[in-house]
GROMACS .gro file of C-alpha atoms in nm:
model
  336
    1UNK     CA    1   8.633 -12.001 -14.195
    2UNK     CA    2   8.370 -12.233 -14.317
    3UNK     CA    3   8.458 -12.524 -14.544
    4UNK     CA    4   8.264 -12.332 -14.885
    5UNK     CA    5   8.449 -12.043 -14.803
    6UNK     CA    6   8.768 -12.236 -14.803
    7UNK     CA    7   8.685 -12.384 -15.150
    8UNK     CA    8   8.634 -11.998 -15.291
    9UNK     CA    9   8.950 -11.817 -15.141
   10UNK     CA   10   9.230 -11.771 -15.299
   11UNK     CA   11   9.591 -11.806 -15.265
   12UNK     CA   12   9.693 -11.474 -15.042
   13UNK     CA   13   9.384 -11.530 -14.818
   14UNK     CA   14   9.454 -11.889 -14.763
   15UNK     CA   15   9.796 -11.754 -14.644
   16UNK     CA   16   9.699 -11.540 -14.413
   17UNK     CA   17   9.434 -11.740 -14.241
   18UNK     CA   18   9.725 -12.010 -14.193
   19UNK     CA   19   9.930 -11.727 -14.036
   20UNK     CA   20   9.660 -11.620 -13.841
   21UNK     CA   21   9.574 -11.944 -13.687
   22UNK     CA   22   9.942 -12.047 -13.638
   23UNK     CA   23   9.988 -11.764 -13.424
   24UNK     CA   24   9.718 -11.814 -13.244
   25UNK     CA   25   9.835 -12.183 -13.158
   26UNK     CA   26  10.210 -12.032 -13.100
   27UNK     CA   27  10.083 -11.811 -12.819
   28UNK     CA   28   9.895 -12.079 -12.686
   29UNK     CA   29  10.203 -12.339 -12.649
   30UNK     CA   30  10.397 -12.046 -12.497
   31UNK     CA   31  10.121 -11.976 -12.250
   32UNK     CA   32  10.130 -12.347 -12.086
   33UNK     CA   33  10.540 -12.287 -12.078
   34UNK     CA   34  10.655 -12.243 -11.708
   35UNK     CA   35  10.744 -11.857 -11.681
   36UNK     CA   36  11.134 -11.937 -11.608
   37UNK     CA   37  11.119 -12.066 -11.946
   38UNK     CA   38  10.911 -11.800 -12.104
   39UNK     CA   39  11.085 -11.493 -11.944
   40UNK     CA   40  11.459 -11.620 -12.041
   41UNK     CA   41  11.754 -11.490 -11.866
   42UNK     CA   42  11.988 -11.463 -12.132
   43UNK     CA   43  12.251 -11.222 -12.099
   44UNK     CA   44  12.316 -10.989 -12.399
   45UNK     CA   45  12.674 -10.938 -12.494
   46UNK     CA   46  12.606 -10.602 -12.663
   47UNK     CA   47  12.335 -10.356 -12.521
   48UNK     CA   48  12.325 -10.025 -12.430
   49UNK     CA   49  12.180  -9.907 -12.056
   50UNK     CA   50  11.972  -9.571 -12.044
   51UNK     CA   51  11.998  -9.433 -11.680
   52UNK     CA   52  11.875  -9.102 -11.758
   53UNK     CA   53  11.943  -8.772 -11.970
   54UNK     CA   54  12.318  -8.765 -12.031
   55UNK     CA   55  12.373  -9.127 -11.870
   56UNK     CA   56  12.426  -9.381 -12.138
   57UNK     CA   57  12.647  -9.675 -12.096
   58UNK     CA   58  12.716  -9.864 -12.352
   59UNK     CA   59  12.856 -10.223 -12.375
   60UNK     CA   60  13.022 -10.412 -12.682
   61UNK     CA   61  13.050 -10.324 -13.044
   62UNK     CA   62  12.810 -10.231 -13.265
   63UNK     CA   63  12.537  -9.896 -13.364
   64UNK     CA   64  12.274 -10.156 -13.361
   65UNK     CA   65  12.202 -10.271 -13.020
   66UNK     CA   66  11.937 -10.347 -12.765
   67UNK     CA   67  11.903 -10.058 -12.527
   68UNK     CA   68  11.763 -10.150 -12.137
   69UNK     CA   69  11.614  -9.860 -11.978
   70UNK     CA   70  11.644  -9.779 -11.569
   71UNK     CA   71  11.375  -9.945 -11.397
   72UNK     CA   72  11.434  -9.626 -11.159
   73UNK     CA   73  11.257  -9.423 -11.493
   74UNK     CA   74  10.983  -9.632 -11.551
   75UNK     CA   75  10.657  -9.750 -11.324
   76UNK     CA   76  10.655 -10.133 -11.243
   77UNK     CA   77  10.462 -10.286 -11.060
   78UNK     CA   78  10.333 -10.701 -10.977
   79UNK     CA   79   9.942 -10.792 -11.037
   80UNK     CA   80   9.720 -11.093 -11.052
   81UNK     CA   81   9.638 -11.198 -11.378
   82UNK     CA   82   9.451 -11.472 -11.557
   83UNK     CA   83   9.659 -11.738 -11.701
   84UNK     CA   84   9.504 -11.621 -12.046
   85UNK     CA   85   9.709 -11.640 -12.485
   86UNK     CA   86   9.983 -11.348 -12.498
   87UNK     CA   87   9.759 -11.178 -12.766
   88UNK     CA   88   9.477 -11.177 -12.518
   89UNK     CA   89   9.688 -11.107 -12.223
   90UNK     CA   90   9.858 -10.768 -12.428
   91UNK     CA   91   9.472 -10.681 -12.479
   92UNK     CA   92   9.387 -10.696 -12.129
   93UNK     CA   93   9.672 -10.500 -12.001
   94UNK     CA   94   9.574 -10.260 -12.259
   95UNK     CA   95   9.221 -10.236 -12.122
   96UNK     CA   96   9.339 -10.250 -11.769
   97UNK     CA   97   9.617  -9.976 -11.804
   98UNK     CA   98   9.464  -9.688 -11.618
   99UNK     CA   99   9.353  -9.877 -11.369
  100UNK     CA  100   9.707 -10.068 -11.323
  101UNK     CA  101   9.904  -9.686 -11.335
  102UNK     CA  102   9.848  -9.349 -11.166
  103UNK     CA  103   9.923  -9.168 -11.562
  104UNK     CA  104   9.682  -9.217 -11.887
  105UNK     CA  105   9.758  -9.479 -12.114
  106UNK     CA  106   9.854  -9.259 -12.437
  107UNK     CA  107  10.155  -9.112 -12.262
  108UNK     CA  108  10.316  -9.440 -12.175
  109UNK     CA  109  10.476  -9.715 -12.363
  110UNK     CA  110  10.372 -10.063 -12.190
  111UNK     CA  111  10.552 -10.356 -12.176
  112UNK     CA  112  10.456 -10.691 -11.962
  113UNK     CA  113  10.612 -11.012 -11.873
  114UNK     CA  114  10.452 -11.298 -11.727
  115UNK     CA  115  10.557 -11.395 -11.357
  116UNK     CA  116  10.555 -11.729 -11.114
  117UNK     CA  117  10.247 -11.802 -10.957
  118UNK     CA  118   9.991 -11.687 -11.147
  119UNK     CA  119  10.134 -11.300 -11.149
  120UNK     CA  120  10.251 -11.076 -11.404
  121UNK     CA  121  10.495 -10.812 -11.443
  122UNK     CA  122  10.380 -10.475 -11.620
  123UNK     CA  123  10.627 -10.191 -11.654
  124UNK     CA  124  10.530  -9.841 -11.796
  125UNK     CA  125  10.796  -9.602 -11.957
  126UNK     CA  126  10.699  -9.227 -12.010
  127UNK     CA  127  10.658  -9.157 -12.403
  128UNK     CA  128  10.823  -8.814 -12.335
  129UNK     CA  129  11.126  -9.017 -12.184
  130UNK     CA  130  11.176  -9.255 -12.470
  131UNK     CA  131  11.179  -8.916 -12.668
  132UNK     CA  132  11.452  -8.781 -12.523
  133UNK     CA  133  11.631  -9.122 -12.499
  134UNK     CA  134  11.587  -9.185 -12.842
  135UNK     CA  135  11.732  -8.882 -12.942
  136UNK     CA  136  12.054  -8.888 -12.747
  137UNK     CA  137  12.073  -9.236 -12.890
  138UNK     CA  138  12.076  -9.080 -13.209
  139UNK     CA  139  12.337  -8.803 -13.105
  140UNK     CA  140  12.557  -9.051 -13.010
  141UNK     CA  141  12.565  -9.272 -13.341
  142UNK     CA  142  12.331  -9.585 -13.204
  143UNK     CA  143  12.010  -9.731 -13.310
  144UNK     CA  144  11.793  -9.905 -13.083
  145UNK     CA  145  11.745 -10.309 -13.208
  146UNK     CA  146  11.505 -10.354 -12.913
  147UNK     CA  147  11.378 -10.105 -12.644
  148UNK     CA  148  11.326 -10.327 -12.290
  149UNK     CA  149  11.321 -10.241 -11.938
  150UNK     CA  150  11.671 -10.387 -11.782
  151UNK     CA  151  11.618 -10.650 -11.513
  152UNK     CA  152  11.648 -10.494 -11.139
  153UNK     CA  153  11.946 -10.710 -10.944
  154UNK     CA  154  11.905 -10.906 -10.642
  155UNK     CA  155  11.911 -10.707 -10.269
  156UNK     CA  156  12.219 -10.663 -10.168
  157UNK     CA  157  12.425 -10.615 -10.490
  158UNK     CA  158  12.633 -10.384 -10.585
  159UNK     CA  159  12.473 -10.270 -10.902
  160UNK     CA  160  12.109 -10.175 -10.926
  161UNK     CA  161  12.042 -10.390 -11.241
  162UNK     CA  162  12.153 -10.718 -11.349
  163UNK     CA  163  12.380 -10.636 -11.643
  164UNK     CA  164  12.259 -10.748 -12.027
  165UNK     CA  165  11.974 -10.893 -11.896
  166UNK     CA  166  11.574 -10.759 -12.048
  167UNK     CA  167  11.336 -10.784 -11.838
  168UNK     CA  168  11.021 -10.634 -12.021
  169UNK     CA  169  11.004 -10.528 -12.379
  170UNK     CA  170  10.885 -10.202 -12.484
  171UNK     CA  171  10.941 -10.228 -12.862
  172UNK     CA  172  10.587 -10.309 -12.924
  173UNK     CA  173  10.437 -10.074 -12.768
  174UNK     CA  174  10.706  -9.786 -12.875
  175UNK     CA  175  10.644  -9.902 -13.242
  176UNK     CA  176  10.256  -9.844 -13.205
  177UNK     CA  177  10.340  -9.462 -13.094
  178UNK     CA  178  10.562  -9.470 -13.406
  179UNK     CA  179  10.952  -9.385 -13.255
  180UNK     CA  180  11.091  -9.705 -13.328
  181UNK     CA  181  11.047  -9.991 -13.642
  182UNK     CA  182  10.860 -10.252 -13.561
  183UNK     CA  183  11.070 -10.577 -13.488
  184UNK     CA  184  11.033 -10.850 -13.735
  185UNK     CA  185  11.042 -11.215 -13.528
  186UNK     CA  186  11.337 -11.362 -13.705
  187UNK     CA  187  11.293 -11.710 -13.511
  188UNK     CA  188  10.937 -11.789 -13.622
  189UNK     CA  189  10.998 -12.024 -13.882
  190UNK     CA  190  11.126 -12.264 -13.607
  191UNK     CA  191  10.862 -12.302 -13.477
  192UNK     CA  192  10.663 -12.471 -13.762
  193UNK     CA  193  10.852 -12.775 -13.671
  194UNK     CA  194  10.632 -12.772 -13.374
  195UNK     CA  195  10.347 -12.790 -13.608
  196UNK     CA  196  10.336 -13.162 -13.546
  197UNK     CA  197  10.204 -13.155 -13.190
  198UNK     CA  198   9.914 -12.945 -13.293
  199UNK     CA  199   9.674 -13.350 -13.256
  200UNK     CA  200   9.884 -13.391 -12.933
  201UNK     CA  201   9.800 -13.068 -12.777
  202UNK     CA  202   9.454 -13.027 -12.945
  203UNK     CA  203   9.242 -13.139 -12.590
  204UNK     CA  204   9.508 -12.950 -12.382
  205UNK     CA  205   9.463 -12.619 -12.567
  206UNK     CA  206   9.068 -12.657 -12.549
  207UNK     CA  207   9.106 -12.701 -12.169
  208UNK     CA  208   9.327 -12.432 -12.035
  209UNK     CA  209   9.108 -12.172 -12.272
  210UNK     CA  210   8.818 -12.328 -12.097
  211UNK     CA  211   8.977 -12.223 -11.752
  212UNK     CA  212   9.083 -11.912 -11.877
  213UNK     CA  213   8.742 -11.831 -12.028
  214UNK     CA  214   8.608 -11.907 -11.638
  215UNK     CA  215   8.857 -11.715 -11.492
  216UNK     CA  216   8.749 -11.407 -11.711
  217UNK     CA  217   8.458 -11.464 -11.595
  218UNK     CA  218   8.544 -11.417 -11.226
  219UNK     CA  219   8.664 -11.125 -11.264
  220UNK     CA  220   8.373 -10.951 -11.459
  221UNK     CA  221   8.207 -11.053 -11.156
  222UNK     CA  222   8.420 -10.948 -10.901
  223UNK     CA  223   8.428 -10.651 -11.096
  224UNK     CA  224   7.998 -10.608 -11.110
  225UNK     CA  225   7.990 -10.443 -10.784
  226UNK     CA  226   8.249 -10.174 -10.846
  227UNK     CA  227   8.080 -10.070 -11.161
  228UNK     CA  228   7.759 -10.043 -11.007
  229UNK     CA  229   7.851  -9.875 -10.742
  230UNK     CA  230   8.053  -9.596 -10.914
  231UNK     CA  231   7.732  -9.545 -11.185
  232UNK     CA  232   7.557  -9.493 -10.847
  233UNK     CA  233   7.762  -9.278 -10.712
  234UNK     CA  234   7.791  -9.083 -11.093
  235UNK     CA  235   7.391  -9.057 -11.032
  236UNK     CA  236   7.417  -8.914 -10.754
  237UNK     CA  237   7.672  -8.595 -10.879
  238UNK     CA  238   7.445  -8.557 -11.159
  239UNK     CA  239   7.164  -8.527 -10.931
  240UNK     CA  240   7.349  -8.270 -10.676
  241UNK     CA  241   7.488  -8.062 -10.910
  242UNK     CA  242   7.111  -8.030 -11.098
  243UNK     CA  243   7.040  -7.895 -10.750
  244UNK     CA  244   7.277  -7.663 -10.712
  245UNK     CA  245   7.237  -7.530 -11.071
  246UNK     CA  246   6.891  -7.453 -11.042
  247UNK     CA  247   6.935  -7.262 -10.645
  248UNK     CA  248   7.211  -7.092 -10.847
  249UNK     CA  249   6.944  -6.979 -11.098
  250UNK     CA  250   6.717  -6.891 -10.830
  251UNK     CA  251   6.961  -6.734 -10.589
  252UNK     CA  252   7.029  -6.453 -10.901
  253UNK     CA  253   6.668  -6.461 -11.040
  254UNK     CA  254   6.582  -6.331 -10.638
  255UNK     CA  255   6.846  -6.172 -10.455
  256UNK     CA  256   6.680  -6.001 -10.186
  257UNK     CA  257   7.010  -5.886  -9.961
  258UNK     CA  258   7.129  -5.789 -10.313
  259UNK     CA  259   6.819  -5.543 -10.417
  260UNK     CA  260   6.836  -5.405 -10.029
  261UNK     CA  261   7.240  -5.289 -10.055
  262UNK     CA  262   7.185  -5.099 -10.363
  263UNK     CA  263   6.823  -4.951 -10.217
  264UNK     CA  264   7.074  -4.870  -9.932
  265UNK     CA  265   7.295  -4.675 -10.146
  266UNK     CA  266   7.103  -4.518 -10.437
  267UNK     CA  267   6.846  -4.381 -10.141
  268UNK     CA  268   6.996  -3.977 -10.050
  269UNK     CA  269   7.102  -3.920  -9.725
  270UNK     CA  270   6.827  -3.676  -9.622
  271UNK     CA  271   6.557  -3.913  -9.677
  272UNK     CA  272   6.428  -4.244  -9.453
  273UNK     CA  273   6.260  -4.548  -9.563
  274UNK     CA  274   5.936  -4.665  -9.299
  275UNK     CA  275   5.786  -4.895  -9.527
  276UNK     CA  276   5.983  -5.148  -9.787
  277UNK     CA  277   5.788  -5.425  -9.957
  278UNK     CA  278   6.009  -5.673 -10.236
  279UNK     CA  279   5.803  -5.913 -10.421
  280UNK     CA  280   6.136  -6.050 -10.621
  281UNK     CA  281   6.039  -5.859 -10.926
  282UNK     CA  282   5.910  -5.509 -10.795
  283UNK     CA  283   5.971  -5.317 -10.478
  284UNK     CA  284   5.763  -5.058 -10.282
  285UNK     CA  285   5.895  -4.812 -10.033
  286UNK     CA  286   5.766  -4.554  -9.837
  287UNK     CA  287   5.865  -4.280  -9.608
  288UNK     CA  288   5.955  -3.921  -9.560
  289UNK     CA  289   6.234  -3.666  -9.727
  290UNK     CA  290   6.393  -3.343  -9.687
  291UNK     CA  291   6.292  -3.111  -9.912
  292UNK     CA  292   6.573  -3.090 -10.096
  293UNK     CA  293   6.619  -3.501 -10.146
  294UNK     CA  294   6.476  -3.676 -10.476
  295UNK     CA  295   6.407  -4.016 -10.341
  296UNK     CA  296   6.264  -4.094 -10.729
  297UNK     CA  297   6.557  -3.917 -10.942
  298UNK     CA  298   6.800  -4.108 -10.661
  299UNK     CA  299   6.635  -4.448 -10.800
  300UNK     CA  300   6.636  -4.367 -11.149
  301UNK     CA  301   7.041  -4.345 -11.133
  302UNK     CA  302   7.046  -4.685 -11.039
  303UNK     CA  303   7.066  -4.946 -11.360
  304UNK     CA  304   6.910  -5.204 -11.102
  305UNK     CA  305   6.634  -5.049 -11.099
  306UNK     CA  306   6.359  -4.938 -11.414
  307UNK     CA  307   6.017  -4.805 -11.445
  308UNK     CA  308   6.064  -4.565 -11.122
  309UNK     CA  309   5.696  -4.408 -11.050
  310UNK     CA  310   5.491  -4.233 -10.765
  311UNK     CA  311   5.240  -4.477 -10.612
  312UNK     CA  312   5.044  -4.275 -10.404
  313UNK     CA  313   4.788  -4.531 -10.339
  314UNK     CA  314   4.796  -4.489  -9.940
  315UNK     CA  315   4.763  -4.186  -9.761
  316UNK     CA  316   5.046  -4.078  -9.595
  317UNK     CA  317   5.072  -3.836  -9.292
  318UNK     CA  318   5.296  -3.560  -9.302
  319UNK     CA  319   5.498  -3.466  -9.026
  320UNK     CA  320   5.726  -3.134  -8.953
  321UNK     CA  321   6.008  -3.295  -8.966
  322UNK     CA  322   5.994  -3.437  -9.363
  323UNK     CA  323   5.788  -3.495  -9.687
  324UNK     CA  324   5.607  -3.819  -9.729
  325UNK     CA  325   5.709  -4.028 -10.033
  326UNK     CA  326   5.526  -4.368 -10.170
  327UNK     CA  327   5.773  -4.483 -10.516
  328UNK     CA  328   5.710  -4.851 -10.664
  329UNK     CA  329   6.015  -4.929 -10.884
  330UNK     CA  330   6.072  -5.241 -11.102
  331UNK     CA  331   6.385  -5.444 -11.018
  332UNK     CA  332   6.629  -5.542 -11.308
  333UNK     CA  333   6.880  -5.845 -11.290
  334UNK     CA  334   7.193  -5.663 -11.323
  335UNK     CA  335   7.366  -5.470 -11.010
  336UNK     CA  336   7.483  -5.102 -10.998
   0.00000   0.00000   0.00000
């Protein structure tokens, strides 16, 4: 916001732009946190565990309670990602969702946690599985607080998740499809007191989103190739099926084999073809007949074939054994 547009805002905007900016500045300190720190492994004395339909366990008092879901029912899975703010981070997962998981992104609530070294943890839950877990949820007299993806236990245990502890949130993403209430962050106003090391951390801040900014940039570049080589290869369909669409077009516009099997079978038995001449929208046949065969009426039956007439433009010699016949006939695009 520039410093005259300062003087003429009021009140509300003010607000908001302080809001805005101090969590901005938030996600920023809790980016440079080490992840043991961010991730917390705080046991919860009162949750609820979701193993499937039917299969709800729940622990402590209370209709109000976090519920952990199954990592068994959900897709997880460990990627390299920049060391970017949690708001930009979310965004990127969001962008990088179908590429990260085998389903599309609007049938799966996504939740992400950042890991050690540089990685990140991104978990997907079906949206037609929180449905149903929801509802039982409901049937059996308990609201979910929070919606999060129960941490898996260490090989070798007894148990296949760590009990009471979250791993990855989904109540974000769950609220954006609309089945749960948005959570409201009761523990922000602690961190105002942190307000004061906004100077200290001023040149830190401007460096890491420096590096981050870079490391974007890597990967747009890494990423150059890939795109260029699948609008190639998109080129190239478009191109191949043109092709094909116009021999289609051709193949029905002049179906030679076709035109000569139903000549075949519109032409009586008692009569013999010696000539045949198919320009692709006319043929020309000549030959000899019984008596008693129409070659002309035989032709006329046919819907593949219109304008039947005598051509009679070359001589031909009769023999004992037949009458000569010389019939042009125009050639339609439908078969009989």
């Amino acid at each position: 916001m520039a410093g005259g547009s300062i003087l003429d805002a009021d009140m509300r905007t003010l607000w908001l732009r302080l809001r805005s900016g101090f969590a901005w500045w938030r996600s920023e300190l809790g980016a440079m946190l080490p992840a043991s720190l961010r991730s917390g492994t705080g046991r919860l004395r009162s949750f609820a565990l979701y193993n499937g339909p039917g299969q709800i366990e729940a622990v402590g008092q209370g209709a109000d309670r976090p519920v952990l879901v199954d990592p068994s029912l959900c897709l997880v899975r460990e990627i390299d990602l920049p060391a970017i703010a949690a708001a930009d981070f979310a965004q990127l997962v969001a962008m990088e969702a179908d590429r990260i998981f085998p389903l599309a992104p609007d049938i799966l609530a996504i939740g992400h946690a950042r890991a050690a070294h540089g990685r990140a943890r991104v978990a997907a839950l079906p949206l037609d599985t929180a449905r149903g877990m929801l509802a039982e949820l409901r049937d059996a007299g308990m609201v979910p607080a929070v919606v999060g993806l129960a941490r898996a236990s260490e090989p070798g245990a007894m148990s296949g998740v760590m009990p009471g502890v979250m791993d990855i949130d989904f109540t974000p993403s769950l609220a954006a499809a609309g089945l749960v209430a948005p959570v409201r962050d009761a523990a922000a106003r602690w961190w105002l007191l942190a307000g004061f090391l906004f100077a200290g951390n001023l040149g830190l801040l401007v460096w890491r989103d420096a590096e981050s900014v870079a490391r974007l940039d890597e990967l747009v570049a890494q990423q150059a190739p890939a795109v260029k080589g699948a609008r190639a290869i998109t080129a190239r369909i478009a191109r191949t099926q043109a092709v094909a669409e116009q021999l289609a077009v051709r193949r029905r516009g002049h179906d030679a084999l076709g035109t000569l099997v139903v000549l075949t079978r519109a032409m009586p038995a008692a009569a013999w073809v010696q000539r045949y001449t198919w320009d692709g929208a006319a043929i020309r046949i000549t030959g000899y007949r019984r008596p008693q065969a129409d070659v002309a009426a035989a032709l006329r039956s046919s819907k593949r074939f219109s304008d039947v007439r005598s051509a009679n433009t070359e001589a031909v010699t009769e023999v004992q054994t037949g009458l000569p016949f010389d019939i042009a006939a125009h050639v339609e695009g439908g078969a009989s």
